Short mmCIF file of C-alpha atoms (C1' of nucleotides) in Angstrom, two decimals:
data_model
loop_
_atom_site.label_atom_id
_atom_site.label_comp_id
_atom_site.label_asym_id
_atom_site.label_seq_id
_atom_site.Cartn_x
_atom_site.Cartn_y
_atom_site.Cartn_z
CA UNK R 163 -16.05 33.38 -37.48
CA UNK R 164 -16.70 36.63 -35.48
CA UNK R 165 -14.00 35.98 -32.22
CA UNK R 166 -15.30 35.55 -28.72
CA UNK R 167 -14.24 39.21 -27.96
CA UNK R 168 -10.23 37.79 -27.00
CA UNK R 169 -8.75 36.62 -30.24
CA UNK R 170 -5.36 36.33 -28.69
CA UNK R 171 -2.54 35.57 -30.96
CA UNK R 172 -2.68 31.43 -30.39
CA UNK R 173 -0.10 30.38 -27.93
CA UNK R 174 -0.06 33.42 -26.05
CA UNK R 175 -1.36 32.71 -22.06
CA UNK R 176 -3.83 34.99 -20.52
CA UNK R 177 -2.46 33.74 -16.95
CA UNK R 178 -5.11 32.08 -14.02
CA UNK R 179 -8.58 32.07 -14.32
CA UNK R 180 -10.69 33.60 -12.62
CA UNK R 181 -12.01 32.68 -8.77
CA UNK R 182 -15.22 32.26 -10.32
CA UNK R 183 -14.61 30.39 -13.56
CA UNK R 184 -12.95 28.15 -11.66
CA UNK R 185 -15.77 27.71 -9.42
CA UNK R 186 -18.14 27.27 -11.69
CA UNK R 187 -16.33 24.88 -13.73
CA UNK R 188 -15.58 23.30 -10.86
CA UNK R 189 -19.16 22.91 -9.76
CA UNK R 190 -20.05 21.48 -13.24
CA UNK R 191 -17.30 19.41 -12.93
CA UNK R 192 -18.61 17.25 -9.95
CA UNK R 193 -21.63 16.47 -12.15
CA UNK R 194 -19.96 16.14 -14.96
CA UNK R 195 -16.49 15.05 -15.41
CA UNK R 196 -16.53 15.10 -19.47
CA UNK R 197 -18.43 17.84 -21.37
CA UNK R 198 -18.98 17.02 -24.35
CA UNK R 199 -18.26 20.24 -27.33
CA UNK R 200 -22.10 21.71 -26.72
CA UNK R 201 -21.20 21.63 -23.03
CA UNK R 202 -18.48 23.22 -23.52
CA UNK R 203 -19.09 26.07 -25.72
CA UNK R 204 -22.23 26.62 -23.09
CA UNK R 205 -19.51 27.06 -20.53
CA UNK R 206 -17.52 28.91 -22.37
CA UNK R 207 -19.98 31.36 -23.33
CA UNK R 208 -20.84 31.91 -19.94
CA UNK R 209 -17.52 32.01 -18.25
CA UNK R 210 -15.56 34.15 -21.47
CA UNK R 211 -13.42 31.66 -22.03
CA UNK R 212 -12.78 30.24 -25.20
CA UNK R 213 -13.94 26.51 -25.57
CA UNK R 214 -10.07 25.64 -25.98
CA UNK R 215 -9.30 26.70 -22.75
CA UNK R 216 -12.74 25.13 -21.44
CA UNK R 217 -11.48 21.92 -22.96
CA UNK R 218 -7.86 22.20 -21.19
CA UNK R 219 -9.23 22.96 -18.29
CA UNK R 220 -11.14 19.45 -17.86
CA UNK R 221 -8.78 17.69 -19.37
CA UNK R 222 -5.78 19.20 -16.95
CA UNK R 223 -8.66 18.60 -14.00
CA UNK R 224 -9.23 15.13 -14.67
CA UNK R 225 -5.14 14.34 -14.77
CA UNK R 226 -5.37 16.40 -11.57
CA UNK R 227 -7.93 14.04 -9.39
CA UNK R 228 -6.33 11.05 -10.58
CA UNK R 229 -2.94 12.12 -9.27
CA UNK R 230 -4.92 13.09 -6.15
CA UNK R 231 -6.96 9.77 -5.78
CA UNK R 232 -3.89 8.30 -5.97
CA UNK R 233 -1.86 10.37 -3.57
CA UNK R 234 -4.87 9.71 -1.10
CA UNK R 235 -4.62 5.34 -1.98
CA UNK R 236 -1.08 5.79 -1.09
CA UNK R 237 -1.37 6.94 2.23
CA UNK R 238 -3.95 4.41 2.99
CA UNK R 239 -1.62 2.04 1.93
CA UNK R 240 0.66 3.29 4.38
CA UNK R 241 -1.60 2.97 6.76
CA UNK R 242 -2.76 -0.54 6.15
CA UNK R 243 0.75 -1.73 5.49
CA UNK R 244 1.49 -0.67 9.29
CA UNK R 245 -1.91 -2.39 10.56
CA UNK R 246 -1.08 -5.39 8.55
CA UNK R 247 2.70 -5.55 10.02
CA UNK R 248 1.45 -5.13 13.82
CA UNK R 249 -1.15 -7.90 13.07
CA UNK R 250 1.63 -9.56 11.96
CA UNK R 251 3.80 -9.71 15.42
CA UNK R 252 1.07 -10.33 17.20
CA UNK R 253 0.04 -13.39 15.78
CA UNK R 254 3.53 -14.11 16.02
CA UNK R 255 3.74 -14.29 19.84
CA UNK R 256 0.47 -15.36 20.02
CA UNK R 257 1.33 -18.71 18.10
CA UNK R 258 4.42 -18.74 20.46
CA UNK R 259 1.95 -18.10 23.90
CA UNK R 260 -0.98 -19.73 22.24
CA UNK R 261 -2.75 -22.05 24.77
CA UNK R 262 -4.29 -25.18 24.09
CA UNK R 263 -7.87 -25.53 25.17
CA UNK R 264 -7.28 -29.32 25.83
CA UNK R 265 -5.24 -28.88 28.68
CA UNK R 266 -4.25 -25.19 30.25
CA UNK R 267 -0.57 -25.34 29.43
CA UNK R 268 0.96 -23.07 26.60
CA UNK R 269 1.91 -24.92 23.55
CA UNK R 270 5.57 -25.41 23.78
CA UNK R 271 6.10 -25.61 19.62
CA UNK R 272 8.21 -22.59 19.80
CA UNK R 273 10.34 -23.52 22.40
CA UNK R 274 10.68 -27.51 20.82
CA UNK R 275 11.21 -25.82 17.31
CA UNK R 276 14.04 -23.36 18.97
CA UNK R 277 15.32 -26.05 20.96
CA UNK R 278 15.51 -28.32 18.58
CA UNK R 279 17.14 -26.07 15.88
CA UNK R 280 20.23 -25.27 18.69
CA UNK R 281 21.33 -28.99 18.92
CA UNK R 282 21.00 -29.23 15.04
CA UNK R 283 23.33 -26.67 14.83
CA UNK R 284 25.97 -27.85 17.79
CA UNK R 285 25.47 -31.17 16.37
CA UNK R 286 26.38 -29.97 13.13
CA UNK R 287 29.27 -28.15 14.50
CA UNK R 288 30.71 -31.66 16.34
CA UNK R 289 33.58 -33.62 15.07
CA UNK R 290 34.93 -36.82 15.99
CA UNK R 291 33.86 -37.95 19.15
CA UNK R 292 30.31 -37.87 17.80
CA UNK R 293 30.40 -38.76 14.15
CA UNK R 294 33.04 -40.75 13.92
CA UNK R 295 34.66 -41.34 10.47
CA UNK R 296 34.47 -45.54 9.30
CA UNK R 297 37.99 -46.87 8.47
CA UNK R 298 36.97 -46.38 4.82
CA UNK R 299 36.45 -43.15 5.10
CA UNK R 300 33.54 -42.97 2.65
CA UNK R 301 30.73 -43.08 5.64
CA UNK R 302 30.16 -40.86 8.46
CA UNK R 303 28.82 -43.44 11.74
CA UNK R 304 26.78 -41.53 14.66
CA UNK R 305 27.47 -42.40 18.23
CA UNK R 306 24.34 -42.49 19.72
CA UNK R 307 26.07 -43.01 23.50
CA UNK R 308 28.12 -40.24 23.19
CA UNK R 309 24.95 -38.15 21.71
CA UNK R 310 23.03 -39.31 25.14
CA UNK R 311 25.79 -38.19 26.56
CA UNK R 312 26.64 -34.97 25.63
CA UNK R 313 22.75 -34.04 25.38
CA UNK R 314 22.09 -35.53 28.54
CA UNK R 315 18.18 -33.74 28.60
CA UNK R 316 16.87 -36.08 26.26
CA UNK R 317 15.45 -39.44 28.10
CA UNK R 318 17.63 -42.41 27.45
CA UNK R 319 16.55 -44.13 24.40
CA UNK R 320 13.02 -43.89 24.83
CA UNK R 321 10.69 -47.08 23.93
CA UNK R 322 9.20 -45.65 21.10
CA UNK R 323 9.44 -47.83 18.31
CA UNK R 324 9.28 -44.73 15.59
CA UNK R 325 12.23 -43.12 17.30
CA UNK R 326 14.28 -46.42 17.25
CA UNK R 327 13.63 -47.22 13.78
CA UNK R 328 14.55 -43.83 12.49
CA UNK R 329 17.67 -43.40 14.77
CA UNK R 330 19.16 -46.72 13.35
CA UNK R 331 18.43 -45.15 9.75
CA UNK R 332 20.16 -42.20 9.95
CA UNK R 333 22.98 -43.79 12.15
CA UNK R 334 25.05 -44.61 9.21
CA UNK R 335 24.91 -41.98 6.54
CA UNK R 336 27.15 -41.15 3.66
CA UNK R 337 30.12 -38.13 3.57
CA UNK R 338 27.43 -36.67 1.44
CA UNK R 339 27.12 -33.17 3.59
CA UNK R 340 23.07 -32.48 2.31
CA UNK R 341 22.29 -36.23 3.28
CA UNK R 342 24.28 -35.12 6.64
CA UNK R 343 22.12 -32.38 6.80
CA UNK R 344 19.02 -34.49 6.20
CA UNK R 345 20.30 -37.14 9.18
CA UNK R 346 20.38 -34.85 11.52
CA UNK R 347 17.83 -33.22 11.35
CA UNK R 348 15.75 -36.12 11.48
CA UNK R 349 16.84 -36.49 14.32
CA UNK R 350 15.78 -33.19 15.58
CA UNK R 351 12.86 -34.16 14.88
CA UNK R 352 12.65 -37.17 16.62
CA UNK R 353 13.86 -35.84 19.66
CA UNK R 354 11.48 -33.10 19.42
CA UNK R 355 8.80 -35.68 18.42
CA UNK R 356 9.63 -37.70 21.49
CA UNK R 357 8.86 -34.75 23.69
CA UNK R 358 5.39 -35.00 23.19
CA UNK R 359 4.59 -37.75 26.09
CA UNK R 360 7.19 -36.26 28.38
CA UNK R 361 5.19 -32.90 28.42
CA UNK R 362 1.73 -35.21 28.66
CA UNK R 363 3.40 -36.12 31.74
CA UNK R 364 3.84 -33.11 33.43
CA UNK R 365 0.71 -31.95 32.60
CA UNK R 366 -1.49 -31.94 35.54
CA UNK R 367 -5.39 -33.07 35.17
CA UNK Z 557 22.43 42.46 -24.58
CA UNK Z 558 23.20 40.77 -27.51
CA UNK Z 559 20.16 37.71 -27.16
CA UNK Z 560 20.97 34.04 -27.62
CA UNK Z 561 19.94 34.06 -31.09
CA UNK Z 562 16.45 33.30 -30.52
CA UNK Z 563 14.44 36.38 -29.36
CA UNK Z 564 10.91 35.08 -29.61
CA UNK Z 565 8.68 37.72 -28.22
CA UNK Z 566 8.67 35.79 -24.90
CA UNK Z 567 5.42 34.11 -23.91
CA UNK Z 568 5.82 32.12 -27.31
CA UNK Z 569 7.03 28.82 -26.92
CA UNK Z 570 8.77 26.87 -28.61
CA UNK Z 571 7.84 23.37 -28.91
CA UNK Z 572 9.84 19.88 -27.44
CA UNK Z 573 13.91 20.59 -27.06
CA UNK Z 574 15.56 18.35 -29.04
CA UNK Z 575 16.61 14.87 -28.07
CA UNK Z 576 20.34 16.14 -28.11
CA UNK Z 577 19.71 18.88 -25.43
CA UNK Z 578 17.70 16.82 -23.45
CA UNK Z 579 20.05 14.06 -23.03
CA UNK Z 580 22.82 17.00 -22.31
CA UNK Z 581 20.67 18.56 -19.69
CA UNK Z 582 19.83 14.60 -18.26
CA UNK Z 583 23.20 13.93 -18.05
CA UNK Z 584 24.18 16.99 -16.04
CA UNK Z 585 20.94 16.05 -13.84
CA UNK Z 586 22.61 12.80 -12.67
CA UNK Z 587 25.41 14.64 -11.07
CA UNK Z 588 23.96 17.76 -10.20
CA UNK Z 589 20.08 18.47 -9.89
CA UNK Z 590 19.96 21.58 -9.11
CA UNK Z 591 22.47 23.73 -10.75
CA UNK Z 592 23.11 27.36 -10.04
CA UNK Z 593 22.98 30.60 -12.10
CA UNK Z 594 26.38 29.99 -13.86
CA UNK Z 595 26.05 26.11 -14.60
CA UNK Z 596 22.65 26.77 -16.20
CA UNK Z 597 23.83 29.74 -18.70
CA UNK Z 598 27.02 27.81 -19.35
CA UNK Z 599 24.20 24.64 -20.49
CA UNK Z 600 22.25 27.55 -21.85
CA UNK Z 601 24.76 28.69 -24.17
CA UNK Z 602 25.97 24.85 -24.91
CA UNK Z 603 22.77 23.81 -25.96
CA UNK Z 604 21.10 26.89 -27.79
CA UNK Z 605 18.39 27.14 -25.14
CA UNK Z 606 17.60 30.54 -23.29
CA UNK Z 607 18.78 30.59 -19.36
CA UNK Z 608 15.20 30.48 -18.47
CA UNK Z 609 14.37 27.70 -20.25
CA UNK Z 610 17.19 25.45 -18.72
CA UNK Z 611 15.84 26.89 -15.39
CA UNK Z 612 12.36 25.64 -16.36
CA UNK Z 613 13.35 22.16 -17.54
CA UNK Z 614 15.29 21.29 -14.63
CA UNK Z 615 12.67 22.44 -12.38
CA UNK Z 616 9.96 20.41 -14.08
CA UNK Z 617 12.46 17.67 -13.91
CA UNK Z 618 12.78 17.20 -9.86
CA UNK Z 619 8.97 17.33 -10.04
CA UNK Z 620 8.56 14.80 -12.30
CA UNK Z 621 11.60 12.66 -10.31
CA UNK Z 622 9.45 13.26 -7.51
CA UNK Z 623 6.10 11.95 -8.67
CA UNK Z 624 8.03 8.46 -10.62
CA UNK Z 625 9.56 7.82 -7.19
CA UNK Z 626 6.36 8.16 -5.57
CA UNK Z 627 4.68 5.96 -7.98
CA UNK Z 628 7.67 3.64 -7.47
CA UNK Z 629 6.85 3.52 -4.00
CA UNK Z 630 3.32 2.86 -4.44
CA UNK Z 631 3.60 -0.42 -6.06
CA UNK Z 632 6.17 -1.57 -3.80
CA UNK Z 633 3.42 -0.86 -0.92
CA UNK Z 634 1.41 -2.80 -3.20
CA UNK Z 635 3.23 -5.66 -3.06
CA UNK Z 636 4.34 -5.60 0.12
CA UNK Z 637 1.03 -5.15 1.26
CA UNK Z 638 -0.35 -8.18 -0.59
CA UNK Z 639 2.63 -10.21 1.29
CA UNK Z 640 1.57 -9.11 4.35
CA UNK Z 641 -1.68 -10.40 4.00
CA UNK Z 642 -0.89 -13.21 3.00
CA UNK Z 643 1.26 -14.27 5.58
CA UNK Z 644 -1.30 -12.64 7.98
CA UNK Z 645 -3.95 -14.93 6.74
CA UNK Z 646 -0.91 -18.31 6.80
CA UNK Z 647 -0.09 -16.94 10.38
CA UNK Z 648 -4.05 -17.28 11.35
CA UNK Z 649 -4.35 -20.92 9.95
CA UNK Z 650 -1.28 -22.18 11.61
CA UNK Z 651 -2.90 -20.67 14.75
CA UNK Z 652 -6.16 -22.57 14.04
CA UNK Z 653 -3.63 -26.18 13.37
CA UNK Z 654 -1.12 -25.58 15.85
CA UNK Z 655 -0.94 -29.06 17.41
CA UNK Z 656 -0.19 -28.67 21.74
CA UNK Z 657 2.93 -31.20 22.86
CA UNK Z 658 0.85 -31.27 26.29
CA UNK Z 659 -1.81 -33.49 24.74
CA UNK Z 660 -2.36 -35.25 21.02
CA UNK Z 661 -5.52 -33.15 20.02
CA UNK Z 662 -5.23 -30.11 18.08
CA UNK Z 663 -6.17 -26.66 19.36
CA UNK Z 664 -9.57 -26.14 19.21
CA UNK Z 665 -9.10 -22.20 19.20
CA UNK Z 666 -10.01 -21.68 15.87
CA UNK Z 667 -13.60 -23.96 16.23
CA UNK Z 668 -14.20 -21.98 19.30
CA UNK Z 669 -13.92 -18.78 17.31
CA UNK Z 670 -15.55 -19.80 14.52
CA UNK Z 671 -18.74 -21.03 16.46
CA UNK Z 672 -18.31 -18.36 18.92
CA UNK Z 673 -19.09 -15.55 16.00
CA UNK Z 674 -21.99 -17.58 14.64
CA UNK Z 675 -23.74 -17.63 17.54
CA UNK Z 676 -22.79 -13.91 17.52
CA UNK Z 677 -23.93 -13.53 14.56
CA UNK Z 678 -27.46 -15.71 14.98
CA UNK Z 679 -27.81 -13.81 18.17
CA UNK Z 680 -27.32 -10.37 16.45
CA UNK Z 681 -30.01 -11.39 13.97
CA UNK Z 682 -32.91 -12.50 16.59
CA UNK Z 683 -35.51 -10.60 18.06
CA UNK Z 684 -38.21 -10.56 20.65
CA UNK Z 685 -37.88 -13.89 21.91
CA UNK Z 686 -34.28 -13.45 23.02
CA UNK Z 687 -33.90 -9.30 23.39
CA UNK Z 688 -36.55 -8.09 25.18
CA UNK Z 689 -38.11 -4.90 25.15
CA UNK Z 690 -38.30 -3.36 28.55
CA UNK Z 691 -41.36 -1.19 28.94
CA UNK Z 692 -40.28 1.99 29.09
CA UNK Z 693 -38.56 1.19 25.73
CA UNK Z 694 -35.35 2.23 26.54
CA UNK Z 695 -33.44 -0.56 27.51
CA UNK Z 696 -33.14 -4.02 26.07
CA UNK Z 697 -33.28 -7.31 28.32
CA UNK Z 698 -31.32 -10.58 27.82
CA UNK Z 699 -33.48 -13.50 27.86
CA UNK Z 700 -30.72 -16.10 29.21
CA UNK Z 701 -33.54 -18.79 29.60
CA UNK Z 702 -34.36 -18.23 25.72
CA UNK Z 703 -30.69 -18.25 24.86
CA UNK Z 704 -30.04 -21.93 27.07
CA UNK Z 705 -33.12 -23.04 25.02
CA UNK Z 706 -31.92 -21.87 21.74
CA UNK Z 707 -28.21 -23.00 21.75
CA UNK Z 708 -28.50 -25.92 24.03
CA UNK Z 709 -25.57 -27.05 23.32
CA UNK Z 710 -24.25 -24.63 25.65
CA UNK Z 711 -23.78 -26.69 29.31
CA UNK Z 712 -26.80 -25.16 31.14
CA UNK Z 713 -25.46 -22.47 33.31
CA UNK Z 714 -21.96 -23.65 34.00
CA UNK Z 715 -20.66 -22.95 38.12
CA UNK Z 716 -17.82 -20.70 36.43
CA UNK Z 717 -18.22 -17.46 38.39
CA UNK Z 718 -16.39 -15.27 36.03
CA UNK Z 719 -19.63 -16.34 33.46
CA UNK Z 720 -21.92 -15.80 35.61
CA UNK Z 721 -20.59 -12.32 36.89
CA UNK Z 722 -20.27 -11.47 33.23
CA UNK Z 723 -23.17 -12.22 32.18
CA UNK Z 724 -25.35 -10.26 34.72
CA UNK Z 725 -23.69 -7.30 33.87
CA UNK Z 726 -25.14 -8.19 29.98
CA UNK Z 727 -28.17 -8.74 30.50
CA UNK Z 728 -29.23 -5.07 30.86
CA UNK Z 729 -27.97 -3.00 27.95
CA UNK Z 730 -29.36 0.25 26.48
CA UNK Z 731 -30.71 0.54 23.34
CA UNK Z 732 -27.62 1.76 21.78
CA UNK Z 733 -26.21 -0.51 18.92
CA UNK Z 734 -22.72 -0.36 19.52
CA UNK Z 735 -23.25 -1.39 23.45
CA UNK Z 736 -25.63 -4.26 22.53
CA UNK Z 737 -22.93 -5.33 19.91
CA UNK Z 738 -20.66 -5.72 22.81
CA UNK Z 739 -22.55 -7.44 24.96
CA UNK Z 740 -23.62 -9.72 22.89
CA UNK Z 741 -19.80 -10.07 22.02
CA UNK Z 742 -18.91 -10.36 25.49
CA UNK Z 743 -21.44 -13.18 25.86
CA UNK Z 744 -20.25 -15.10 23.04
CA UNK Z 745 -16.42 -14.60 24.31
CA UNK Z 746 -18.18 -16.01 28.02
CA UNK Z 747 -18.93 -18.97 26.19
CA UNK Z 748 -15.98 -19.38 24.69
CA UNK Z 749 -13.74 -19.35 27.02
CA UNK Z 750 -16.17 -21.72 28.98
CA UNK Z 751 -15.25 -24.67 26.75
CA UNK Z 752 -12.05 -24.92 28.09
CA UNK Z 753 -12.89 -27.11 31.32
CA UNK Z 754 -15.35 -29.15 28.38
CA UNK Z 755 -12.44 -29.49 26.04
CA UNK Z 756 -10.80 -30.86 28.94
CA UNK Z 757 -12.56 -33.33 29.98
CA UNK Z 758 -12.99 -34.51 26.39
CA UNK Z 759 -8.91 -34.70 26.43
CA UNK Z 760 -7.81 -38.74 26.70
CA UNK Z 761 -4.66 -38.76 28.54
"C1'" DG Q 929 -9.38 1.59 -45.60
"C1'" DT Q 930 -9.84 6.64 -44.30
"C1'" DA Q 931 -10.72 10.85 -42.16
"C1'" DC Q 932 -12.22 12.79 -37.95
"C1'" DT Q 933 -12.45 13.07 -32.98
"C1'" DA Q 934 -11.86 12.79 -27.89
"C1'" DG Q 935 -9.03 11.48 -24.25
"C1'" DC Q 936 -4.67 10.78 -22.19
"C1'" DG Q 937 0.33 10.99 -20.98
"C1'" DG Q 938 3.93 14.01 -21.14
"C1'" DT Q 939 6.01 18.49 -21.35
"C1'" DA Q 940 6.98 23.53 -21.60
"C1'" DA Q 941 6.05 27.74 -19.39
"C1'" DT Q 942 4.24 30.22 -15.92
"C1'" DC Q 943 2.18 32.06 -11.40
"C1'" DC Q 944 2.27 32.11 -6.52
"C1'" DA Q 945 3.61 31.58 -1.78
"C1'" DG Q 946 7.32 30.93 1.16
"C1'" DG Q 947 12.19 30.42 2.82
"C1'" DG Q 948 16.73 32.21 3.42
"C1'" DA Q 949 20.85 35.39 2.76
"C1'" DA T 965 12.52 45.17 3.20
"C1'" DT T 966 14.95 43.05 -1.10
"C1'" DC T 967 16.22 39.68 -4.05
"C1'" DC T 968 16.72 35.06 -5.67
"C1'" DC T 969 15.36 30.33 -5.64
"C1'" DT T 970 12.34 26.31 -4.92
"C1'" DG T 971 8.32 23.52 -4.71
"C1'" DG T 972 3.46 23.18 -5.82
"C1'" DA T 973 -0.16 24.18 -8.76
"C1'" DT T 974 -1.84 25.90 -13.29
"C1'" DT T 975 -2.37 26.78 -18.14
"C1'" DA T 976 -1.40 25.49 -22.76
"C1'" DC T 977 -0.30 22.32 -26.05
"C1'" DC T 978 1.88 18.13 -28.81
"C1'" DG T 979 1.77 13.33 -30.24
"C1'" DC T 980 -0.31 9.00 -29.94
"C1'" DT T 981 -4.10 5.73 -29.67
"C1'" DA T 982 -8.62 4.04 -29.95
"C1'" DG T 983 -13.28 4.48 -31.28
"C1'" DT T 984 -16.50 5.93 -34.86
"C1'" DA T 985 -18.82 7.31 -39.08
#
DNA sequence: GTACTAGCGGTAATCCAGGGA
DNA sequence: ATCCCTGGATTACCGCTAGTA
């Protein structure tokens, strides 16, 4: 095996290639990613480079690209992960602002859900005058006049059957704090429920 | 200078450190990443490894640090990402079913947008009959007679002035692709936002 | 099953350009 | 300018795995 005029001693570097080897290999690279040994030894031949290093070379430029390509993915992530999170707001507010084409008011769901959510939480926060402890003391009874009372924005015991039914329900619950949970906010609900022919009202034609 | 026991002629190497100096030189790494002059020959002489080569491995160390956390990072864009879009895409249906308090229908935005980009889109796709060819070749006309006849479901020539102020400014567009895309967006928007009143009158109160 | 091979991930050892005392 | 160090990129190579004859 007459040597390809640098039989180094194995393991000893002849440091950076040449402008032009790289070039070249380069160039062949965008064609062909993966030489195969004929391609190689071609190369090598007409570069002076032994096939080893040929072979290194593409192998070391492959592992390079990929870490590239996926340097250049990240960033676009970046980018698309900002996009996504501004989308994101905005069809936040929007659902908050978000007009109804069936009459020109703004839908008021945010402001029902908000509202809704505050008296849960002062309701929750009440003690005796409100939920008043039976003699028992296993049940928890709800004073609906002192509820009208102290939430005075609500319209007196409204008609509607559904509210009725499900006010009486959840009038007497058990000391069971989830089922208290589950009482009142039923009754959030209701209440924000029963807004829905108030607004019709205001609405004008 | 008595060497370190191990005076290879220099540019050999010497394969893998052993899993005893690597855990050594891992543990110092933890506390202290980049170590100077003095902490490296004191590991040098610790571990039976040259200066240079401690230099070396801690070096190629941050790097690879570097590229895990990066690749750490990716997938966590990943993932974030792919939550993002999904609550983009939850954020756009609840805009679509977002019932208005002000009457009992529900929004009709997302119908309107839907049939607003298939007329788009049907528009886009037609030819002479609806965009006509001026003579000098230049400029493309809007047939609006054409376009009542073809989506009659449109109410002929609605008394809106905003629609009919925006839609003489589209009937003349140039040839160029991106300003007949907006027109014919703008039209479709016209339209649109026309249903309101329609919606309206639909509404039962 | 067995021997051979290419490709890949990981790692050691540099080279190079640039920053700071 | 001088010297040392660091990060980034390169070159060389080992061990493992999968595909193939």
């Amino acid at each position: 095996m007459e040597a390809g005029q640098d039989p180094r001693p194995k393991n000893m570097r002849r440091q950076r290639h040449t402008q032009h080897q790289i070039q070249e290999m380069e160039a062949f690279f965008t064609k062909c990613p993966r030489p195969n040994v004929k391609q190689r030894k071609e190369l090598s031949r007409e570069l002076g480079l032994e096939p080893l290093q040929v072979k290194f070379w593409f192998q070391n430029k492959r592992t390079q690209m990929k870490t590239r390509h996926e340097h250049h993915v990240h960033t676009q992530l970046r980018n698309e992960n900002e996009k996504l999170r501004a989308d994101n707001m905005m069809y936040r507010e929007a659902l908050g602002r978000a007009s109804c084409p069936n009459c020109d008011g703004p839908t008021a769901i945010r402001e029902i859900a908000v509202a809704a959510m505050e008296e849960l939480i002062r309701m929750a926060q009440m003690g005796e005058p409100l939920w008043m402890t039976s003699l028992d003391g296993n049940t928890t009874v709800f004073n609906e006049d002192e509820y009208i009372r102290t939430f005075p924005r609500v319209a007196p015991k409204p008609n509607n059957h559904f509210k009725c039914e499900a006010s009486r329900e959840s009038t007497v619950v058990t000391m069971n704090h989830i089922n208290l949970a589950m009482a009142e906010l039923a009754y959030g609900l209701e209440w924000a429920l029963a807004q829905g022919p108030f607004f019709i009202k205001k609405k004008k034609i």
